[in-house]
Every structure is written in structure tokens, then in C-alpha cells.
mmCIF file of C-alpha atoms and ligand atoms in Angstrom:
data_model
loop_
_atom_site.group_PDB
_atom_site.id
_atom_site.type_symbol
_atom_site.label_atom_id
_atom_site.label_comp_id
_atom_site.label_asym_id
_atom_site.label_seq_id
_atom_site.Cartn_x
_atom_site.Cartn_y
_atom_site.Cartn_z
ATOM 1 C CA UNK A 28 0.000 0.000 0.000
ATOM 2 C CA UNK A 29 1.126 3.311 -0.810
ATOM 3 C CA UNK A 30 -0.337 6.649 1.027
ATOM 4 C CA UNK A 31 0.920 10.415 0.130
ATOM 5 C CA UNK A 32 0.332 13.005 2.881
ATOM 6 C CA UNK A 33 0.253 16.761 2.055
ATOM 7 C CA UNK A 34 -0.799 19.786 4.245
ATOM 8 C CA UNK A 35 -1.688 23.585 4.012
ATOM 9 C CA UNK A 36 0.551 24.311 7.495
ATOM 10 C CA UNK A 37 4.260 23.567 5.630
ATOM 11 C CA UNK A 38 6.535 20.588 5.012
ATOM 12 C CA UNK A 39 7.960 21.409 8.740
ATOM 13 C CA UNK A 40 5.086 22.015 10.730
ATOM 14 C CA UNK A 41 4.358 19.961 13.707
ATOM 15 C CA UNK A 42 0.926 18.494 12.665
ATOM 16 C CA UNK A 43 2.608 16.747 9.534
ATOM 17 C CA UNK A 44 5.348 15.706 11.403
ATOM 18 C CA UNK A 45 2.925 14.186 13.903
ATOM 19 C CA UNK A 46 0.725 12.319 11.056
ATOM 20 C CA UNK A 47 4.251 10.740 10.042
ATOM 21 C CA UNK A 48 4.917 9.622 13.143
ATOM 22 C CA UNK A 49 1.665 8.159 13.422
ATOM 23 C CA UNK A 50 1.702 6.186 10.009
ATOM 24 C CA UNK A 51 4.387 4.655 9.993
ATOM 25 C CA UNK A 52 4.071 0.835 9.062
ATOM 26 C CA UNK A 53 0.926 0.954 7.718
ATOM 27 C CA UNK A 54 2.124 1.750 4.360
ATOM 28 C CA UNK A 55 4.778 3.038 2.130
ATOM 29 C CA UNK A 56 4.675 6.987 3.068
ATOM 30 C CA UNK A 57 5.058 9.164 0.599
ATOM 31 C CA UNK A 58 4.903 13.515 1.753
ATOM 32 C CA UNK A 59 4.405 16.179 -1.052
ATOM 33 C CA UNK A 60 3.916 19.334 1.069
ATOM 34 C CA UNK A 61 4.048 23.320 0.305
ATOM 35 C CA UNK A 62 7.464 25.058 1.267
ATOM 36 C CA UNK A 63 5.368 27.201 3.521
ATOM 37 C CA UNK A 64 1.987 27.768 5.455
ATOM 38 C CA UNK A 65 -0.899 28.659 2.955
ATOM 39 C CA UNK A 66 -3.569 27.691 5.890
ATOM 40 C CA UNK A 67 -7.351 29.480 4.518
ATOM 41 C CA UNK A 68 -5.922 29.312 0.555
ATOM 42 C CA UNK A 69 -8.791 26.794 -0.249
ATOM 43 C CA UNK A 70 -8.206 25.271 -3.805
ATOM 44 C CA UNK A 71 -5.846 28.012 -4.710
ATOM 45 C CA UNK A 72 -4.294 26.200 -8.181
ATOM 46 C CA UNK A 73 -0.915 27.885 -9.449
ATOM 47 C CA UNK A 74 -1.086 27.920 -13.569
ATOM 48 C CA UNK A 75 0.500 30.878 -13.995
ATOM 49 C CA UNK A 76 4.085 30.836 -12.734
ATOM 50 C CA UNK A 77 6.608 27.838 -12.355
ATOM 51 C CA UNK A 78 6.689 24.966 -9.316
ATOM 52 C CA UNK A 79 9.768 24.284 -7.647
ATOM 53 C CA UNK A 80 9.786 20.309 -5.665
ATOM 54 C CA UNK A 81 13.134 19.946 -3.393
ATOM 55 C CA UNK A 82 13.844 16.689 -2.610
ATOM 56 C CA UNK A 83 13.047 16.667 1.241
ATOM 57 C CA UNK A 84 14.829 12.934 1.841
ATOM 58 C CA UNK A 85 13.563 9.671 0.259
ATOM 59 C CA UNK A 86 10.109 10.190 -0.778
ATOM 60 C CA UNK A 87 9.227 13.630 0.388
ATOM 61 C CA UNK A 88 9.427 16.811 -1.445
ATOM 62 C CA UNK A 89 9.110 20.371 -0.349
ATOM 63 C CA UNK A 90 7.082 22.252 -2.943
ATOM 64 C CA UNK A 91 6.757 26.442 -4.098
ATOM 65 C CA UNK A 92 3.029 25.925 -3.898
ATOM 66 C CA UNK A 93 -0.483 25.384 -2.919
ATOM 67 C CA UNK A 94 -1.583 22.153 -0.834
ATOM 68 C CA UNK A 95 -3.725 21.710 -4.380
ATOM 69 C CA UNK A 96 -0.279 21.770 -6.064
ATOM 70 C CA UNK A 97 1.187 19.588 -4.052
ATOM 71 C CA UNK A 98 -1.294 16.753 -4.472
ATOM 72 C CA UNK A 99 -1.629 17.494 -8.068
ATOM 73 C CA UNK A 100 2.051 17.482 -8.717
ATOM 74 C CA UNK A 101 2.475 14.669 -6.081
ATOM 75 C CA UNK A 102 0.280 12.907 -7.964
ATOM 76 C CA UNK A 103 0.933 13.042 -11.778
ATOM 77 C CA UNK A 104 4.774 13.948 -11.326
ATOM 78 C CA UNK A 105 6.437 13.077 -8.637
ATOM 79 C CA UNK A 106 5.663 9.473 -7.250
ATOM 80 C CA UNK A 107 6.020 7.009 -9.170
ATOM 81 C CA UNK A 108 3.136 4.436 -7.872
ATOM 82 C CA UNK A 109 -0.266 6.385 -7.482
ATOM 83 C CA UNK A 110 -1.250 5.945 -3.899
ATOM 84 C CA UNK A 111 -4.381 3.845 -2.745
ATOM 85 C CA UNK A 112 -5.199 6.725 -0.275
ATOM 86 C CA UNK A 113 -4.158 10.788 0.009
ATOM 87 C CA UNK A 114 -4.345 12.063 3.648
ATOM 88 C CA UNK A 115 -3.943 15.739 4.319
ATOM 89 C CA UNK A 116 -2.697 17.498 7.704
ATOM 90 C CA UNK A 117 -2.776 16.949 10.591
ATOM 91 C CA UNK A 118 -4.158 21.128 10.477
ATOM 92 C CA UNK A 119 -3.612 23.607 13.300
ATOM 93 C CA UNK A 120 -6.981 24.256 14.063
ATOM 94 C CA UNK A 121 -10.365 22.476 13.179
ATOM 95 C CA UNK A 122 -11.774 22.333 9.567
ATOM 96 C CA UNK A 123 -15.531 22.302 10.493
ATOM 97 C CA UNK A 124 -18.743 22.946 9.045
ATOM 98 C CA UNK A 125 -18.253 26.308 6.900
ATOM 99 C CA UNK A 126 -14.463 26.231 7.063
ATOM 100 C CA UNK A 127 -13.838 23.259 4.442
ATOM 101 C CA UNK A 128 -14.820 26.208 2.164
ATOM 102 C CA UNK A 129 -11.488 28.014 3.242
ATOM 103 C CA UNK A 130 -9.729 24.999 4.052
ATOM 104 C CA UNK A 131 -6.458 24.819 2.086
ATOM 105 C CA UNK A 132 -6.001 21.326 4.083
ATOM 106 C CA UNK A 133 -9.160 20.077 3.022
ATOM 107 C CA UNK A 134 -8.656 21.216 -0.551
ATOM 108 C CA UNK A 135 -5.854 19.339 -0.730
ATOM 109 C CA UNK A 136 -7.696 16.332 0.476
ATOM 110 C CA UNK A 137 -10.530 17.491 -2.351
ATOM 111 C CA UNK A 138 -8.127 17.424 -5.051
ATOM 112 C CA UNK A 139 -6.609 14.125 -4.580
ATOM 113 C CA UNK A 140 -10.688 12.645 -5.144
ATOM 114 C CA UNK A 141 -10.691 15.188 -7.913
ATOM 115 C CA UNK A 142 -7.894 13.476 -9.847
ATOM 116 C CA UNK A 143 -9.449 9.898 -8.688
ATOM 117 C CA UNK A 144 -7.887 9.068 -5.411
ATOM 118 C CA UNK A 145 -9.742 8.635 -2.061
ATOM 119 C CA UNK A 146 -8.739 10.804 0.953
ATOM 120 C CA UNK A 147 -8.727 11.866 4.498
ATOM 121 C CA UNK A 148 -8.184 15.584 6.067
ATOM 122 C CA UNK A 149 -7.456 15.552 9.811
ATOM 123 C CA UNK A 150 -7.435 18.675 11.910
ATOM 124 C CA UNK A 151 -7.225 18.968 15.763
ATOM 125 C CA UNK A 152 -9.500 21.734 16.595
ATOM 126 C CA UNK A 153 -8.177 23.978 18.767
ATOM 127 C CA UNK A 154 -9.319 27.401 20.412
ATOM 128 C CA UNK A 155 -7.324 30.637 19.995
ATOM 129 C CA UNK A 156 -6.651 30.306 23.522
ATOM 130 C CA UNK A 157 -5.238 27.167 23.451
ATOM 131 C CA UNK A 158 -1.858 26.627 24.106
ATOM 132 C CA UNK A 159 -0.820 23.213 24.746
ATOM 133 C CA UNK A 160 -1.635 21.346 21.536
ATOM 134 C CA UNK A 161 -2.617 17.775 21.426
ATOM 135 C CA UNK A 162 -0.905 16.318 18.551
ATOM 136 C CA UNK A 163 -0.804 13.338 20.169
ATOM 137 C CA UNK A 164 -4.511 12.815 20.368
ATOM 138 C CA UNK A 165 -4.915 13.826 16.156
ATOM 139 C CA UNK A 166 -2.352 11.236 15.528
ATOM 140 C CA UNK A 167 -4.014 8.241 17.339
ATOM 141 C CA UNK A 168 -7.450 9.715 15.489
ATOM 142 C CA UNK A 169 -5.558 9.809 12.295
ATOM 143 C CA UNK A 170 -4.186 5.866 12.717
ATOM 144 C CA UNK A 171 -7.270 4.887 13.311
ATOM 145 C CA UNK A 172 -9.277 6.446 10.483
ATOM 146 C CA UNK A 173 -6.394 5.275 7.762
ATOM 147 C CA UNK A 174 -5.968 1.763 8.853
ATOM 148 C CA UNK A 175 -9.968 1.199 8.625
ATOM 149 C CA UNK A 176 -9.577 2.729 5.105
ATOM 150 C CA UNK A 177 -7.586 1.225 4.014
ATOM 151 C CA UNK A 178 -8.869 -2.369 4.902
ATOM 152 C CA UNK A 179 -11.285 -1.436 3.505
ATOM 153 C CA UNK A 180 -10.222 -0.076 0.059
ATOM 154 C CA UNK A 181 -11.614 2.900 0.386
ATOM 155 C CA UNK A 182 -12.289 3.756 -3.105
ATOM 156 C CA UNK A 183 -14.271 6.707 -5.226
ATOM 157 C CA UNK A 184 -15.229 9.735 -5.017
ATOM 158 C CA UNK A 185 -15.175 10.229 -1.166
ATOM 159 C CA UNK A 186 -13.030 12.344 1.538
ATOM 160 C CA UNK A 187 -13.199 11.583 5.311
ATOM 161 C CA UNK A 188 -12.787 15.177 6.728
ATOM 162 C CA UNK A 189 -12.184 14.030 10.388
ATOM 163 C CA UNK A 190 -11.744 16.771 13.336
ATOM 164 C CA UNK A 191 -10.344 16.094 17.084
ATOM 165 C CA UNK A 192 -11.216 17.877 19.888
ATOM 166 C CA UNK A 193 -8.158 19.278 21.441
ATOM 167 C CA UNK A 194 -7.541 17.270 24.600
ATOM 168 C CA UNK A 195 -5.998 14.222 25.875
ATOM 169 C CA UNK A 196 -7.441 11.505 24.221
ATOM 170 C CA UNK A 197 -11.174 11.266 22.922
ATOM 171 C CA UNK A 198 -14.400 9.847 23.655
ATOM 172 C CA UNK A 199 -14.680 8.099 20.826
ATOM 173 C CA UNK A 200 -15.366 9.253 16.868
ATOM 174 C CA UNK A 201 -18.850 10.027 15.810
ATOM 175 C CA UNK A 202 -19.893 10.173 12.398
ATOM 176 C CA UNK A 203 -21.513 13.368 11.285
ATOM 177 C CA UNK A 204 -23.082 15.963 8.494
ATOM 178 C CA UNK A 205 -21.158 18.739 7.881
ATOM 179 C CA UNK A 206 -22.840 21.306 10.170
ATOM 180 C CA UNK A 207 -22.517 25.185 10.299
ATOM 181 C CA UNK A 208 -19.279 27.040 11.809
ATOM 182 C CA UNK A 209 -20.201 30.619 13.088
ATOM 183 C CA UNK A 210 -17.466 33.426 13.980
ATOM 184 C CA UNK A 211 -18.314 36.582 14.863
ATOM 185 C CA UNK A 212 -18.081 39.141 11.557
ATOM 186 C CA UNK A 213 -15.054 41.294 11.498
ATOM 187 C CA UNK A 214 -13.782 44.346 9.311
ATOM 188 C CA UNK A 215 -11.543 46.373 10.771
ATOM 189 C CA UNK A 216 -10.683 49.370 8.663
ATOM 190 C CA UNK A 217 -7.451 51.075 9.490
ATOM 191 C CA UNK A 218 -5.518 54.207 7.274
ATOM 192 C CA UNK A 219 -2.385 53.393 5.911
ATOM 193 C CA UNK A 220 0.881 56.251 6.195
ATOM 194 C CA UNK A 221 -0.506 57.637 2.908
ATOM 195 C CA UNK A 222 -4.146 58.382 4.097
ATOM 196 C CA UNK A 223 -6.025 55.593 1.866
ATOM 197 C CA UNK A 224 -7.752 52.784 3.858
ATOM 198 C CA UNK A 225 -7.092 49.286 4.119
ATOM 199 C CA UNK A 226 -8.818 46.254 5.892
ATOM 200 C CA UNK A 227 -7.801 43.305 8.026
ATOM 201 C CA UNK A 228 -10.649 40.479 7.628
ATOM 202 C CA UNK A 229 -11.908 37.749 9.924
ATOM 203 C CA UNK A 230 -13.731 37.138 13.279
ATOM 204 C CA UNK A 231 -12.936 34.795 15.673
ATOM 205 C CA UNK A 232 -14.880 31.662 15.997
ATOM 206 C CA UNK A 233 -18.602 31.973 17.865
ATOM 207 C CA UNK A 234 -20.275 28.352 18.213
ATOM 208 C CA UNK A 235 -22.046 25.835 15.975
ATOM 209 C CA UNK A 236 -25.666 26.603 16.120
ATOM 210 C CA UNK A 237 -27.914 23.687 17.599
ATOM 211 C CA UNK A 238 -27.433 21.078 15.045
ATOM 212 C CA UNK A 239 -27.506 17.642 16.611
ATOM 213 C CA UNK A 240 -25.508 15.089 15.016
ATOM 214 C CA UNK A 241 -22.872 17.816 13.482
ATOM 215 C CA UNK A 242 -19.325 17.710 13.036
ATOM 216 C CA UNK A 243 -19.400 20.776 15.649
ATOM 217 C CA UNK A 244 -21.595 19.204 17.787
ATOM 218 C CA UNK A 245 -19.269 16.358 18.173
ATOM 219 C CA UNK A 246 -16.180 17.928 18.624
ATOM 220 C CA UNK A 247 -17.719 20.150 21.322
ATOM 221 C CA UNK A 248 -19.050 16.863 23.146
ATOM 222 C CA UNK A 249 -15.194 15.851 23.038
ATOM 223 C CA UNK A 250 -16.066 12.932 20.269
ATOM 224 C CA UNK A 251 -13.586 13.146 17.067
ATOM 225 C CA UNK A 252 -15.826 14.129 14.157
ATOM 226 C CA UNK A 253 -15.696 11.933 10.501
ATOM 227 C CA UNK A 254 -17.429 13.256 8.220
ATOM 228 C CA UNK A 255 -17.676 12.081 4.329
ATOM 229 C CA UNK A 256 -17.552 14.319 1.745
ATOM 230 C CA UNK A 257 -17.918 14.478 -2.326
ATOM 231 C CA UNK A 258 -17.010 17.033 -4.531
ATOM 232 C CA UNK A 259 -20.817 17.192 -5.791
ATOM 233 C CA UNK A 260 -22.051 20.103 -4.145
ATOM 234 C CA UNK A 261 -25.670 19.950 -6.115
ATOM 235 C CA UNK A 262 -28.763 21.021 -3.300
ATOM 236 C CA UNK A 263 -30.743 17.812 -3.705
ATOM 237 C CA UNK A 264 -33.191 20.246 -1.822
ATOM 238 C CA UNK A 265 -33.667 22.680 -4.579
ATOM 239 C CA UNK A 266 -33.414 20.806 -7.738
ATOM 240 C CA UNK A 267 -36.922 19.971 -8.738
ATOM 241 C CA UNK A 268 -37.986 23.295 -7.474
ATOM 242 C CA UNK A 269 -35.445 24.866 -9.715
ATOM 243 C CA UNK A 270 -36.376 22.700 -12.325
ATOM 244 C CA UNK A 271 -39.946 23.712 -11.771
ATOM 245 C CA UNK A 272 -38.631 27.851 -12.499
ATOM 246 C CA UNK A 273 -37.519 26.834 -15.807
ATOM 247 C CA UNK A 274 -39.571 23.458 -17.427
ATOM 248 C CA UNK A 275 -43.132 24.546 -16.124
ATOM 249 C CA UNK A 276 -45.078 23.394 -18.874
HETATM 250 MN MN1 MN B 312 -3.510 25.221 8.188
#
């Protein structure tokens, strides 16, 4: 079995360092990682300039680009087996409800089922406040979602986006819908030396609505979240009535 891990956090950070750790011997590992955080690039895709891959040891490369690069490039260029499974992170912080829209570590996850190849992200979620990181606790998550996957042959168009509570150890995993993530709304509007304005974006995180049986939900409860995802993002909901707009007879 073969398994390539990427992230959005850097070939050094701890997380992927962490998910390496916790791997090991359950396949041949293979790491195609950017050359530096782009955490909240989403599927940022680099067409217009080149992409540089250092050799980071044996099968791991350091790469000038996105976590959507990386699992592209990793991919179609740089191993030479394609990998039965992709697994992205572990992320600094949680990738819940509305955030896999920001996500540049579930993007990379996205893109490996894009180009055919099942994957996992893992995130620990952590609070701002947070210190004391539990890397330890993703890890153990992250050995136990891959070896099930991979017994199972995880196949098709499907990503396990799993998130882990930051603490030591879990309650368990729960399997969940993607739910909502609230933050407060922030734009702070500051003058620059030359009189023009310019804006910093972003709130910090508020809760997860009451949505029973959520990733949020879970993660809050101090269960590790797994929830699948496809690339399909069609509202099942609104498709006959939008149908109904357009072929009324
Ligand atoms: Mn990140």
C-alpha cells in the first residue's frame, strides 16, 4: 500500500510531522507538502508561474506551492506508484462545518478525489486560547481512520474530513453531516501612512448553532468528528424546485 500526505501548514510544521509519526508501518509513506503555510488558501491552483519540488529525503518533497499543487504534482509527477489513499494534515486548528470552504487542508484532500484518489483531512480543533496542543490525540485519530480505510479499500469519489477535539485523548469518533461554523463578523478598517484605507478580515470563531448530530456538535461533546464528503455540491433540496422555475409546462 502506498499513502501520500500533504498539508496547508508547511513541510515542517508539527501536525505533519505528527501524522508521520503516526503512520508509519501501515504503508509506504510518501509527503508532497508546500514550502510554507498557505492555511485558509482553499483550492488556490498555481497555472500561472513555475513549481519548484526539493527533494526533502527519500520520498518527500518540499514544494513552491499550494496544498492543491502539491497533491496534483504529487500525484501526476512526482511518485512514481499512485497511492491507494491521500491524507492531508494533521491542520492547526479544526476544519468544520463552513471552514472546508477556506480549508487549504481540506482542498488538498478534495483534489486528490478530484484526480481519482480517495482521501482523508485531519485537523485537531483547537481554540485561539489554546496553548498546549494535542498532537498526540490527532495522531491516534488519524491511525485509526487510515488503517480502517484502508482495509477497507476505500475507493471513489469520497473524503473523510475528520476533526479532534483538542484534549488528551477522545471519547470516541462520531460520524456526522457537515454542520454550520459561526465566527463573529469582522472588518476592521485602518488608514495606511498615505491616508487611503485598508482592511484586516476575519472574526474569531462563535459556536455551531444547535445542530444535533454535526461535526461541531461532536467535537464540542469531546467525540472526534468523521465526516464524508464528495465534490458534488448539487442542493438535492432545490433541484426539482429549480427545475420547476424553468420546465413549467
Ligand atoms: Mn492550516
Amino acid at each position: 500500500m502506498n499513502v501520500m500526505l500533504a498539508n496547508d501548514d508547511g513541510f515542517d510544521a508539527p501536525g505533519l510531522g505528527a501524522l508521520q509519526a503516526a503512520l508509519q508501518g501501515l504503508a509506504t509513506l510518501w509527503v508532497v507538502a508546500p514550502d510554507h503555510e498557505h492555511s485558509a488558501m482553499s483550492h488556490a491552483f498555481t497555472l500561472h508561474k513555475p513549481l519548484r519540488a526539493t527533494p526533502r529525503g527519500e520520498r518527500a518533497w518540499a514544494v513552491s506551492g499550494t496544498p492543491a499543487d502539491c497533491v496534483y504534482l504529487g500525484l501526476h509527477g512526482l511518485l512514481p506508484v499512485r497511492p491507494d489513499l491521500v491524507i492531508s494534515g494533521i491542520n492547526r486548528g479544526g476544519n468544520l462545518g463552513n471552514d472546508v470552504f477556506y480549508s487549504g487542508t481540506v482542498a488538498g484532500a478534495m483534489e486528490a478525489v478530484l484526480q481519482g484518489v480517495s482521501a482523508v483531512s485531519i485537523s485537531l480543533d483547537k481554540r485561539a486560547s489554546d496553548t498546549l496542543l494535542h498532537w498526540d490525540t490527532a495522531a491516534a485519530v488519524a491511525r485509526q481512520v487510515v488503517e480502517r480505510a484502508l482495509a477497507e479499500r476505500l475507493s471513489g469519489r469520497v473524503l473523510l474530513n475528520v476533526n479532534v477535539p483538542n484534549q488528551p485523548g477522545v471519547g470516541g469518533l462520531r460520524v456526522t453531516h457537515l454542520g454550520q461554523h459561526r465566527y463573529s463578523v469582522r472588518v476592521d478598517e485602518r488608514t495606511d501612512p498615505w491616508g487611503r484605507a485598508y482592511y484586516w478580515l476575519g472574526g474569531e470563531h462563535r459556536d455551531f448553532g444547535e445542530d444535533p448530530g454535526s461535526d461541531g456538535a461532536a467535537v464540542e461533546a469531546g467525540f472526534a468528528s468523521i465526516t464524508p464528503l464528495a465534490p458534488d455540491l448539487t442542493s438535492r433540496e432545490w433541484l426539482t424546485t429549480i427545475q420547476g422555475w424553468f420546465h413549467a409546462e
